[in-house]
PDB file of C-alpha atoms in Angstrom:
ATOM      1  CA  UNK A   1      19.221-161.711-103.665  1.00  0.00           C
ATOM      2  CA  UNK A   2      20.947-158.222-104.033  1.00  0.00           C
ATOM      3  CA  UNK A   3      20.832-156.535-107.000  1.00  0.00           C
ATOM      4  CA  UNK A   4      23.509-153.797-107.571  1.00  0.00           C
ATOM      5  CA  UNK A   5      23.565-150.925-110.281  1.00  0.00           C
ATOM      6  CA  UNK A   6      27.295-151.194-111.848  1.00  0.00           C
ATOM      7  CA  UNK A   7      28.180-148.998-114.766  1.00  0.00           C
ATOM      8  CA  UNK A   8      24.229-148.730-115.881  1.00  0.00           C
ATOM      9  CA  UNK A   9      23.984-152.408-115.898  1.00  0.00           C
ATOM     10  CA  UNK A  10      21.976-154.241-113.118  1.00  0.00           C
ATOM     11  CA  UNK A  11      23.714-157.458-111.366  1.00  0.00           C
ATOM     12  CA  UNK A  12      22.315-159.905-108.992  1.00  0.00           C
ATOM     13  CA  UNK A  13      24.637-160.781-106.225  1.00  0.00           C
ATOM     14  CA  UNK A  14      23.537-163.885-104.036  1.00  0.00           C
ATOM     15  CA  UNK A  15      25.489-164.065-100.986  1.00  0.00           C
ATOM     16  CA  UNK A  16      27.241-162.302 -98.288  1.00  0.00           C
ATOM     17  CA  UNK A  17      26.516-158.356 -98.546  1.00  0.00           C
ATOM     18  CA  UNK A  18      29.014-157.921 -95.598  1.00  0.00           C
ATOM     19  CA  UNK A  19      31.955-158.672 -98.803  1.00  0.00           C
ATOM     20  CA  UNK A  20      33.656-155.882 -99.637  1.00  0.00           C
ATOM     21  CA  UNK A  21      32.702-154.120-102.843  1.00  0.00           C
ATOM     22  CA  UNK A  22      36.257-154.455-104.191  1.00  0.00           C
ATOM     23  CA  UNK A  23      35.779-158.652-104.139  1.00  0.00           C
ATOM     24  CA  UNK A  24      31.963-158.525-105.334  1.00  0.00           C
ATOM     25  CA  UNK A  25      33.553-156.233-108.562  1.00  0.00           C
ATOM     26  CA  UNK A  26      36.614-158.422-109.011  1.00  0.00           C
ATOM     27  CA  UNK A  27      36.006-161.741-108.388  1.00  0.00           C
ATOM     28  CA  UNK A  28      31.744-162.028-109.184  1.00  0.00           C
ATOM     29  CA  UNK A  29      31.305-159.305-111.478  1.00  0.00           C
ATOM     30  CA  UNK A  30      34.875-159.411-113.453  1.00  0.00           C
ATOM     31  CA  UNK A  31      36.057-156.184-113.469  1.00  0.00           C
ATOM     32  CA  UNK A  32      39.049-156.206-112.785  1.00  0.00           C
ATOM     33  CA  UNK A  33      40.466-153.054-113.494  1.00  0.00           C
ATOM     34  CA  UNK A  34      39.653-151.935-109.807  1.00  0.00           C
ATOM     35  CA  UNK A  35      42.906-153.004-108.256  1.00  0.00           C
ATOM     36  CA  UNK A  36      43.485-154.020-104.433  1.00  0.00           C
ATOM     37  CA  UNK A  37      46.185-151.784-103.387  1.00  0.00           C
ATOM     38  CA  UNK A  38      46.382-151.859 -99.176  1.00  0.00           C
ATOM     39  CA  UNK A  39      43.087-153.322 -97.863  1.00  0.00           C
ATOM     40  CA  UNK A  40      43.170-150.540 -95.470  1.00  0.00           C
ATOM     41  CA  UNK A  41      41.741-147.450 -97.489  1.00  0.00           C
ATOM     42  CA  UNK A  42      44.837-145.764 -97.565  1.00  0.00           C
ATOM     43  CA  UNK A  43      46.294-145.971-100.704  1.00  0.00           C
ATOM     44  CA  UNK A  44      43.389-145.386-103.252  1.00  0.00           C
ATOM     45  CA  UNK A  45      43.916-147.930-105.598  1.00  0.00           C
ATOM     46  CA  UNK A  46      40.641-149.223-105.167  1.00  0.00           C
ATOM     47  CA  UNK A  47      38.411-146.194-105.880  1.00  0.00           C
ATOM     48  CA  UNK A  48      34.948-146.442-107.115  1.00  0.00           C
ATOM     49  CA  UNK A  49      32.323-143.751-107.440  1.00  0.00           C
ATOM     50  CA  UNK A  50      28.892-144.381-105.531  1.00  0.00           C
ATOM     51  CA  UNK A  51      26.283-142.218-106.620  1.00  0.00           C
ATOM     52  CA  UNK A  52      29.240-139.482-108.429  1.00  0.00           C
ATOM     53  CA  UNK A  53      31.567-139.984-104.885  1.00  0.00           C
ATOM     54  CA  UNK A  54      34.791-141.395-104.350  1.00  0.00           C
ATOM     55  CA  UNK A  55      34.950-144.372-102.136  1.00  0.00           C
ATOM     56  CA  UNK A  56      37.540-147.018-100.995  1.00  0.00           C
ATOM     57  CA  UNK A  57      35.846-150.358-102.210  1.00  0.00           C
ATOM     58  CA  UNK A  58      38.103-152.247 -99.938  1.00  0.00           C
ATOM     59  CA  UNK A  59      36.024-150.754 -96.952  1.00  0.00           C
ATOM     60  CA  UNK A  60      33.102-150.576 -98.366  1.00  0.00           C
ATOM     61  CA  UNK A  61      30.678-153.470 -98.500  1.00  0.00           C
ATOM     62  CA  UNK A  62      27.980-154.836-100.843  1.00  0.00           C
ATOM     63  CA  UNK A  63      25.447-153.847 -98.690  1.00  0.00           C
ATOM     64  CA  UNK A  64      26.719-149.901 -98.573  1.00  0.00           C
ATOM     65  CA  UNK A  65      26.821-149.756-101.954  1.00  0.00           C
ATOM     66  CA  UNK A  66      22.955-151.625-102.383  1.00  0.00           C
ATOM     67  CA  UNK A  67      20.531-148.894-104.065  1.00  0.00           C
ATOM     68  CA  UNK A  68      23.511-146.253-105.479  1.00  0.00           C
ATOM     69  CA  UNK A  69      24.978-146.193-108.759  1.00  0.00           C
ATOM     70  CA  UNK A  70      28.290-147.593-108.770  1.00  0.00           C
ATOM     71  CA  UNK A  71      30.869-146.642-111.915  1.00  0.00           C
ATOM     72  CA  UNK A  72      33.678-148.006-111.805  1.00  0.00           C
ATOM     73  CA  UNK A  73      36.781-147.347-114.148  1.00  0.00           C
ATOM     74  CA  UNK A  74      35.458-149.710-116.762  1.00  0.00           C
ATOM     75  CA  UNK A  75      32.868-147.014-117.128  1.00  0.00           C
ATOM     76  CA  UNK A  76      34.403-143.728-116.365  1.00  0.00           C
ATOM     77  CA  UNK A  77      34.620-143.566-120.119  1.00  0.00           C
ATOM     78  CA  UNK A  78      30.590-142.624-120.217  1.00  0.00           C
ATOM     79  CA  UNK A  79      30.852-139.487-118.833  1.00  0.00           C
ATOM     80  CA  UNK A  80      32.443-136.256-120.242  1.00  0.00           C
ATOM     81  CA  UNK A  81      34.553-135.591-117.478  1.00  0.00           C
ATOM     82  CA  UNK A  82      35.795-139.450-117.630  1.00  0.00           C
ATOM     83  CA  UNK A  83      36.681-139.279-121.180  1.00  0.00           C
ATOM     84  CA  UNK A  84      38.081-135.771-120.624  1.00  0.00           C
ATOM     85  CA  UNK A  85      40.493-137.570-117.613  1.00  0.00           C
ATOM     86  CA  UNK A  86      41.507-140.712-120.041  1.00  0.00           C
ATOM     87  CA  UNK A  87      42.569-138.105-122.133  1.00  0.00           C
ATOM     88  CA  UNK A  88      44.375-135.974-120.777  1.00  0.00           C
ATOM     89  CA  UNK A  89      46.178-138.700-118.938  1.00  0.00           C
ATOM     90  CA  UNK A  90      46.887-140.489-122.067  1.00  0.00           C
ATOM     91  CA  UNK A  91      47.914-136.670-123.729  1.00  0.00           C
ATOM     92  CA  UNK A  92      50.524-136.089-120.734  1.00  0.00           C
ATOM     93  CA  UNK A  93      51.986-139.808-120.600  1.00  0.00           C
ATOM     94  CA  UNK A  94      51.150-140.025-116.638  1.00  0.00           C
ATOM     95  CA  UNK A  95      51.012-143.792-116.619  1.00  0.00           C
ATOM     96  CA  UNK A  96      54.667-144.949-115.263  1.00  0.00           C
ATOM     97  CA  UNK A  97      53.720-148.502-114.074  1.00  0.00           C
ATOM     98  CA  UNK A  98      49.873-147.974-113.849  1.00  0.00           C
ATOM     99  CA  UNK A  99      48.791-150.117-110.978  1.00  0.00           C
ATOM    100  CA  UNK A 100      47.509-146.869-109.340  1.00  0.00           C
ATOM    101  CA  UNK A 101      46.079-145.204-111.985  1.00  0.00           C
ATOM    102  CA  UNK A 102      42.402-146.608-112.307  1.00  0.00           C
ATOM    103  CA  UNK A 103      41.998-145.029-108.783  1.00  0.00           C
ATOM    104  CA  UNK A 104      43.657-141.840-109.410  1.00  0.00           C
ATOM    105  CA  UNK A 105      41.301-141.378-112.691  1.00  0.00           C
ATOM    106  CA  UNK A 106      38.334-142.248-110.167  1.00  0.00           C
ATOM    107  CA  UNK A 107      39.669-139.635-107.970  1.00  0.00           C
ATOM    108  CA  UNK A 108      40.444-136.940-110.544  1.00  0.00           C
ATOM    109  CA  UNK A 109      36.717-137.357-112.458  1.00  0.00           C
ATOM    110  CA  UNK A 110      35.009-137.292-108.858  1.00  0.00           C
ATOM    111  CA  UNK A 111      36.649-133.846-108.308  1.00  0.00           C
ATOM    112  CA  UNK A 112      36.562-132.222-111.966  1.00  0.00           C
ATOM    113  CA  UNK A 113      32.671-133.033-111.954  1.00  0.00           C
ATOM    114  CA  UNK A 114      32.042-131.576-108.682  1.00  0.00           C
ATOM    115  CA  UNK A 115      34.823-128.443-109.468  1.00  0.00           C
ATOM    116  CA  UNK A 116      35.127-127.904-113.329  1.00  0.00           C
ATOM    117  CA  UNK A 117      38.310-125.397-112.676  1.00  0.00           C
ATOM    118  CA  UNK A 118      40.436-126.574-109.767  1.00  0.00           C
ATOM    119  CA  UNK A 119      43.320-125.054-108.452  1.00  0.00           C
ATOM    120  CA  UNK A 120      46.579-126.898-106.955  1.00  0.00           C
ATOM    121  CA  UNK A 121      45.370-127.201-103.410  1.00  0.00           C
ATOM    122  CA  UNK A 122      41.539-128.205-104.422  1.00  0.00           C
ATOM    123  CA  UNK A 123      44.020-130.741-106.773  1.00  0.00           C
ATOM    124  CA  UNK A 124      46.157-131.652-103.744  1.00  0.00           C
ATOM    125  CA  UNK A 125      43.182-132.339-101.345  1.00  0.00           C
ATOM    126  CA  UNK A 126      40.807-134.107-103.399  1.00  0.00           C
ATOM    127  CA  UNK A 127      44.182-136.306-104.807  1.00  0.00           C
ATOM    128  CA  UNK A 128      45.646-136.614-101.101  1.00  0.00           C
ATOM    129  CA  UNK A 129      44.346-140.546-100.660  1.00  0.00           C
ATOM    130  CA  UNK A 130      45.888-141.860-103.163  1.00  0.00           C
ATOM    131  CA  UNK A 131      49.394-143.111-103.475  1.00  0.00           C
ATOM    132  CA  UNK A 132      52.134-143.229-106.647  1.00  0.00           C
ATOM    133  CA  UNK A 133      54.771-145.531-105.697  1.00  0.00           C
ATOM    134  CA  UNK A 134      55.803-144.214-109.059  1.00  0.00           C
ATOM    135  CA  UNK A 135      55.309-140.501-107.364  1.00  0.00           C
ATOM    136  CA  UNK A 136      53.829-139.536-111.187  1.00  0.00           C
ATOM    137  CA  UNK A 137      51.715-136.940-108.795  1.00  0.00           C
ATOM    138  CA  UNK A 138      53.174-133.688-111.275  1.00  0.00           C
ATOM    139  CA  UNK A 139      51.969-135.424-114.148  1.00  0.00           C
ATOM    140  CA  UNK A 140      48.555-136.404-112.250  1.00  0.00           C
ATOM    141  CA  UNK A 141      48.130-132.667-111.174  1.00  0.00           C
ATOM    142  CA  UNK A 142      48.969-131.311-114.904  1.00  0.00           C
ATOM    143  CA  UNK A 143      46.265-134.058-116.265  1.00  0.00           C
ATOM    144  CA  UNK A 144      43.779-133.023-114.054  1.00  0.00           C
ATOM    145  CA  UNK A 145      44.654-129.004-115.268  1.00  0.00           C
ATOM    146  CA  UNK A 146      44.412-130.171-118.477  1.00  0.00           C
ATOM    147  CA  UNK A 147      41.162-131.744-118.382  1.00  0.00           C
ATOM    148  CA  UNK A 148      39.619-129.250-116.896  1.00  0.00           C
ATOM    149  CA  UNK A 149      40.972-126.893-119.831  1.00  0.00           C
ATOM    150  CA  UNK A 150      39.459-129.295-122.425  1.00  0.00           C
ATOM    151  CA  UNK A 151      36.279-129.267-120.713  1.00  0.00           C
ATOM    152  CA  UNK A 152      35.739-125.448-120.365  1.00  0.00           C
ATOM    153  CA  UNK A 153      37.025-124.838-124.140  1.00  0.00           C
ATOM    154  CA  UNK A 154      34.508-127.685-124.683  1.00  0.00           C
ATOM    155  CA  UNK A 155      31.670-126.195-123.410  1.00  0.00           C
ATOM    156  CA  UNK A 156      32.655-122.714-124.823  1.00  0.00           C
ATOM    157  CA  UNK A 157      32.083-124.751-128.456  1.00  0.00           C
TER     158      UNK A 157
END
């Protein structure tokens, strides 16, 4: 019996740990707002946070992920930066057809909590793994400016 910490809630897995992470959160656990984009970690579609970190849960299996905290977007929303992210992405329309977007919003909290004030090419590398087929990526970039203007008046008070 595994037991996994998913967005502050503790669930028992009882079988294969070698499963990716993306099936065990789908298909056990039921969220399904983690999408399978490629299967190959290339697109980003499928990106978690382990312990605060971006990861492809596609590639990564139960048994990686035993012992970390895993948030995935169902829970972005209990952070700051997450709800600063929603936001913004919500303020500057950036959803075209969405599919995407749950790993770009995993992406784009993962780098504003490590760097609260990025600039384009911190944007641009941190953002680089995952794919738009919508190519929304100016709108992604201004979001993730914005945010990161919302947090720092935010913390200002």
């Amino acid at each position: 019996m595994t037991t996994l910490t998913i967005n502050n809630q503790s669930v028992q897995f009882d079988d294969d740990e070698q499963m990716p992470l993306l099936w065990f959160l789908r298909d056990e656990a039921g969220l399904t707002g983690t999408k399978f984009g490629c299967g190959i970690a290339m697109c980003g579609a499928c990106t978690v946070h382990l312990d605060g970190l971006p990861v492809r849960a596609c590639q990564t299996t139960v048994a990686a992920a035993k012992g970390k905290h895993i948030t995935t977007i169902e829970g972005i929303g209990e952070t700051s930066v997450g709800l600063a992210v929603r936001k913004a992405w919500m303020d500057l329309d950036v959803v075209q057809c969405g599919y995407c977007q749950s790993g770009q919003i995993m992406s784009a909290t993962a780098l504003l909590s490590q760097k609260a004030n990025p600039d384009d090419s911190d944007i641009d590398a941190a953002m680089s793994g995952n794919i738009c087929r919508c190519a929304t990526y100016a709108r992604i970039r201004a979001a993730i400016h914005q945010a990161a203007t919302n947090m720092s008046e935010e913390a200002k008070g």
